[in-house]
């Protein structure tokens, strides 16, 4: 049973670790300093609880030592719709960057008609969505 509780309002969300239990899972969204750009989204698990701190570990990356008494910013439960939107955006962005890199690395003759048709069909869908939304003349 997850004992982590999301708190906050429309201006900010926080995760309260006062009642955290070993095994609780949550996500940390790391931002580029002084920017709204997301650097990473990483899953953590609570591994140790002391009177004043909570120690958390991720599969990759550094361990976190959080104060139990302070609500933590940029921490989310996987059921949070706001976090789900962030995670989906980061996943798509990562995939797009990988595809762009692949396209740049290959010669024109490496592309077959199937790839070209897929890109052109995607472009038509994007244009149709923009026209329907009124964002394209």
PDB file of C-alpha atoms in Angstrom:
ATOM      1  CA  UNK A   1       0.000   0.000   0.000  1.00  0.00           C
ATOM      2  CA  UNK A   2       1.473   3.346  -1.042  1.00  0.00           C
ATOM      3  CA  UNK A   3       1.534   5.864   1.784  1.00  0.00           C
ATOM      4  CA  UNK A   4       2.984   8.734  -0.222  1.00  0.00           C
ATOM      5  CA  UNK A   5       0.507  11.590  -0.536  1.00  0.00           C
ATOM      6  CA  UNK A   6       0.400  14.278  -3.229  1.00  0.00           C
ATOM      7  CA  UNK A   7      -0.289  17.758  -1.851  1.00  0.00           C
ATOM      8  CA  UNK A   8      -0.444  21.242  -3.297  1.00  0.00           C
ATOM      9  CA  UNK A   9      -2.695  23.367  -5.456  1.00  0.00           C
ATOM     10  CA  UNK A  10      -2.941  24.699  -9.001  1.00  0.00           C
ATOM     11  CA  UNK A  11       0.385  26.523  -8.596  1.00  0.00           C
ATOM     12  CA  UNK A  12       2.479  23.583  -7.470  1.00  0.00           C
ATOM     13  CA  UNK A  13       2.376  19.935  -6.509  1.00  0.00           C
ATOM     14  CA  UNK A  14       4.453  18.255  -3.861  1.00  0.00           C
ATOM     15  CA  UNK A  15       4.893  14.735  -2.576  1.00  0.00           C
ATOM     16  CA  UNK A  16       4.644  14.313   1.187  1.00  0.00           C
ATOM     17  CA  UNK A  17       7.066  11.706   2.579  1.00  0.00           C
ATOM     18  CA  UNK A  18       5.922  11.918   6.235  1.00  0.00           C
ATOM     19  CA  UNK A  19       4.071   8.574   5.992  1.00  0.00           C
ATOM     20  CA  UNK A  20       6.309   6.927   3.388  1.00  0.00           C
ATOM     21  CA  UNK A  21       6.906   3.201   3.638  1.00  0.00           C
ATOM     22  CA  UNK A  22       9.765   1.041   2.369  1.00  0.00           C
ATOM     23  CA  UNK A  23       8.874  -0.062  -1.166  1.00  0.00           C
ATOM     24  CA  UNK A  24       6.844   3.027  -2.084  1.00  0.00           C
ATOM     25  CA  UNK A  25       7.541   4.031  -5.697  1.00  0.00           C
ATOM     26  CA  UNK A  26       7.495   7.513  -7.172  1.00  0.00           C
ATOM     27  CA  UNK A  27       8.935   9.490 -10.080  1.00  0.00           C
ATOM     28  CA  UNK A  28      11.289  12.465 -10.080  1.00  0.00           C
ATOM     29  CA  UNK A  29      11.211  14.940 -12.955  1.00  0.00           C
ATOM     30  CA  UNK A  30      14.608  16.650 -13.302  1.00  0.00           C
ATOM     31  CA  UNK A  31      14.775  19.999 -15.085  1.00  0.00           C
ATOM     32  CA  UNK A  32      17.625  21.781 -16.827  1.00  0.00           C
ATOM     33  CA  UNK A  33      18.669  24.548 -14.373  1.00  0.00           C
ATOM     34  CA  UNK A  34      16.917  27.883 -14.949  1.00  0.00           C
ATOM     35  CA  UNK A  35      14.753  26.346 -17.661  1.00  0.00           C
ATOM     36  CA  UNK A  36      11.413  24.654 -18.105  1.00  0.00           C
ATOM     37  CA  UNK A  37      13.123  21.936 -20.135  1.00  0.00           C
ATOM     38  CA  UNK A  38      12.913  18.426 -18.698  1.00  0.00           C
ATOM     39  CA  UNK A  39      16.262  16.666 -18.467  1.00  0.00           C
ATOM     40  CA  UNK A  40      15.031  13.274 -17.245  1.00  0.00           C
ATOM     41  CA  UNK A  41      12.214  11.313 -15.668  1.00  0.00           C
ATOM     42  CA  UNK A  42      13.426   8.680 -13.222  1.00  0.00           C
ATOM     43  CA  UNK A  43      11.631   6.093 -11.059  1.00  0.00           C
ATOM     44  CA  UNK A  44      12.674   5.762  -7.411  1.00  0.00           C
ATOM     45  CA  UNK A  45      11.794   3.376  -4.597  1.00  0.00           C
ATOM     46  CA  UNK A  46      11.932   4.097  -0.881  1.00  0.00           C
ATOM     47  CA  UNK A  47      14.594   1.788   0.555  1.00  0.00           C
ATOM     48  CA  UNK A  48      15.182   3.111   4.064  1.00  0.00           C
ATOM     49  CA  UNK A  49      13.315   5.333   6.500  1.00  0.00           C
ATOM     50  CA  UNK A  50      14.861   7.141   9.444  1.00  0.00           C
ATOM     51  CA  UNK A  51      13.289   9.557  11.906  1.00  0.00           C
ATOM     52  CA  UNK A  52      14.157  12.629   9.781  1.00  0.00           C
ATOM     53  CA  UNK A  53      15.061  11.275   6.331  1.00  0.00           C
ATOM     54  CA  UNK A  54      13.924   8.905   3.606  1.00  0.00           C
ATOM     55  CA  UNK A  55      16.553   7.168   1.448  1.00  0.00           C
ATOM     56  CA  UNK A  56      15.477   6.331  -2.109  1.00  0.00           C
ATOM     57  CA  UNK A  57      17.192   4.475  -4.928  1.00  0.00           C
ATOM     58  CA  UNK A  58      16.704   4.373  -8.695  1.00  0.00           C
ATOM     59  CA  UNK A  59      17.746   1.680 -11.174  1.00  0.00           C
ATOM     60  CA  UNK A  60      20.015   4.256 -12.774  1.00  0.00           C
ATOM     61  CA  UNK A  61      21.419   7.420 -11.318  1.00  0.00           C
ATOM     62  CA  UNK A  62      22.160   8.712  -7.882  1.00  0.00           C
ATOM     63  CA  UNK A  63      20.374   7.866  -4.654  1.00  0.00           C
ATOM     64  CA  UNK A  64      18.139  10.475  -3.061  1.00  0.00           C
ATOM     65  CA  UNK A  65      18.091  11.453   0.582  1.00  0.00           C
ATOM     66  CA  UNK A  66      14.922  13.394   1.309  1.00  0.00           C
ATOM     67  CA  UNK A  67      13.687  15.099   4.464  1.00  0.00           C
ATOM     68  CA  UNK A  68      10.497  13.470   5.742  1.00  0.00           C
ATOM     69  CA  UNK A  69       9.126  16.731   7.148  1.00  0.00           C
ATOM     70  CA  UNK A  70       9.327  18.706   3.880  1.00  0.00           C
ATOM     71  CA  UNK A  71       7.021  18.138   0.892  1.00  0.00           C
ATOM     72  CA  UNK A  72       9.206  17.440  -2.148  1.00  0.00           C
ATOM     73  CA  UNK A  73       8.847  19.284  -5.470  1.00  0.00           C
ATOM     74  CA  UNK A  74       9.083  17.522  -8.829  1.00  0.00           C
ATOM     75  CA  UNK A  75       8.110  14.155  -7.304  1.00  0.00           C
ATOM     76  CA  UNK A  76       5.015  12.390  -8.608  1.00  0.00           C
ATOM     77  CA  UNK A  77       3.022   9.201  -8.232  1.00  0.00           C
ATOM     78  CA  UNK A  78       2.535   7.277 -11.470  1.00  0.00           C
ATOM     79  CA  UNK A  79      -1.251   7.726 -11.166  1.00  0.00           C
ATOM     80  CA  UNK A  80      -0.991  11.536 -11.347  1.00  0.00           C
ATOM     81  CA  UNK A  81      -2.498  12.701 -14.693  1.00  0.00           C
ATOM     82  CA  UNK A  82      -0.098  15.676 -14.806  1.00  0.00           C
ATOM     83  CA  UNK A  83       2.877  13.321 -14.459  1.00  0.00           C
ATOM     84  CA  UNK A  84       1.436  10.922 -17.062  1.00  0.00           C
ATOM     85  CA  UNK A  85       1.317  13.814 -19.532  1.00  0.00           C
ATOM     86  CA  UNK A  86       4.930  14.763 -18.713  1.00  0.00           C
ATOM     87  CA  UNK A  87       6.112  11.158 -19.106  1.00  0.00           C
ATOM     88  CA  UNK A  88       4.318  10.770 -22.460  1.00  0.00           C
ATOM     89  CA  UNK A  89       5.800  14.042 -23.751  1.00  0.00           C
ATOM     90  CA  UNK A  90       9.327  13.054 -22.665  1.00  0.00           C
ATOM     91  CA  UNK A  91       8.965   9.619 -24.265  1.00  0.00           C
ATOM     92  CA  UNK A  92       7.798  11.057 -27.594  1.00  0.00           C
ATOM     93  CA  UNK A  93      10.484  13.752 -27.530  1.00  0.00           C
ATOM     94  CA  UNK A  94      13.199  11.155 -26.902  1.00  0.00           C
ATOM     95  CA  UNK A  95      11.941   9.007 -29.771  1.00  0.00           C
ATOM     96  CA  UNK A  96      11.745  12.002 -32.138  1.00  0.00           C
ATOM     97  CA  UNK A  97      15.332  12.994 -31.328  1.00  0.00           C
ATOM     98  CA  UNK A  98      16.490   9.419 -32.027  1.00  0.00           C
ATOM     99  CA  UNK A  99      14.644   9.379 -35.376  1.00  0.00           C
ATOM    100  CA  UNK A 100      16.078  12.775 -36.382  1.00  0.00           C
ATOM    101  CA  UNK A 101      19.569  11.472 -35.641  1.00  0.00           C
ATOM    102  CA  UNK A 102      18.971   8.355 -37.748  1.00  0.00           C
ATOM    103  CA  UNK A 103      17.688  10.415 -40.686  1.00  0.00           C
ATOM    104  CA  UNK A 104      20.744  12.703 -40.538  1.00  0.00           C
ATOM    105  CA  UNK A 105      23.140   9.737 -40.452  1.00  0.00           C
ATOM    106  CA  UNK A 106      21.821   8.090 -43.624  1.00  0.00           C
ATOM    107  CA  UNK A 107      22.303   8.894 -47.271  1.00  0.00           C
ATOM    108  CA  UNK A 108      19.355   9.735 -49.508  1.00  0.00           C
ATOM    109  CA  UNK A 109      19.627   6.382 -51.291  1.00  0.00           C
ATOM    110  CA  UNK A 110      19.168   4.530 -47.978  1.00  0.00           C
ATOM    111  CA  UNK A 111      15.502   5.581 -47.795  1.00  0.00           C
ATOM    112  CA  UNK A 112      12.897   3.398 -49.460  1.00  0.00           C
ATOM    113  CA  UNK A 113       9.404   4.348 -50.608  1.00  0.00           C
ATOM    114  CA  UNK A 114       7.785   2.913 -47.460  1.00  0.00           C
ATOM    115  CA  UNK A 115       9.692   5.394 -45.238  1.00  0.00           C
ATOM    116  CA  UNK A 116       8.869   8.317 -47.534  1.00  0.00           C
ATOM    117  CA  UNK A 117       5.170   7.348 -47.692  1.00  0.00           C
ATOM    118  CA  UNK A 118       5.003   7.071 -43.884  1.00  0.00           C
ATOM    119  CA  UNK A 119       6.552  10.527 -43.407  1.00  0.00           C
ATOM    120  CA  UNK A 120       4.245  12.100 -46.007  1.00  0.00           C
ATOM    121  CA  UNK A 121       1.160  10.463 -44.419  1.00  0.00           C
ATOM    122  CA  UNK A 122       2.271  11.758 -41.003  1.00  0.00           C
ATOM    123  CA  UNK A 123       2.671  15.273 -42.456  1.00  0.00           C
ATOM    124  CA  UNK A 124      -0.886  15.140 -43.869  1.00  0.00           C
ATOM    125  CA  UNK A 125      -2.260  14.134 -40.414  1.00  0.00           C
ATOM    126  CA  UNK A 126      -0.374  16.989 -38.721  1.00  0.00           C
ATOM    127  CA  UNK A 127      -1.657  19.511 -41.289  1.00  0.00           C
ATOM    128  CA  UNK A 128      -5.232  18.235 -40.928  1.00  0.00           C
ATOM    129  CA  UNK A 129      -5.048  18.554 -37.103  1.00  0.00           C
ATOM    130  CA  UNK A 130      -3.682  22.100 -37.357  1.00  0.00           C
ATOM    131  CA  UNK A 131      -6.385  23.129 -39.825  1.00  0.00           C
ATOM    132  CA  UNK A 132      -9.087  21.580 -37.604  1.00  0.00           C
ATOM    133  CA  UNK A 133      -7.671  23.411 -34.586  1.00  0.00           C
ATOM    134  CA  UNK A 134      -7.476  26.676 -36.534  1.00  0.00           C
ATOM    135  CA  UNK A 135      -3.722  27.059 -36.043  1.00  0.00           C
ATOM    136  CA  UNK A 136      -2.782  26.919 -39.728  1.00  0.00           C
ATOM    137  CA  UNK A 137      -4.051  29.223 -42.486  1.00  0.00           C
TER     138      UNK A 137
END
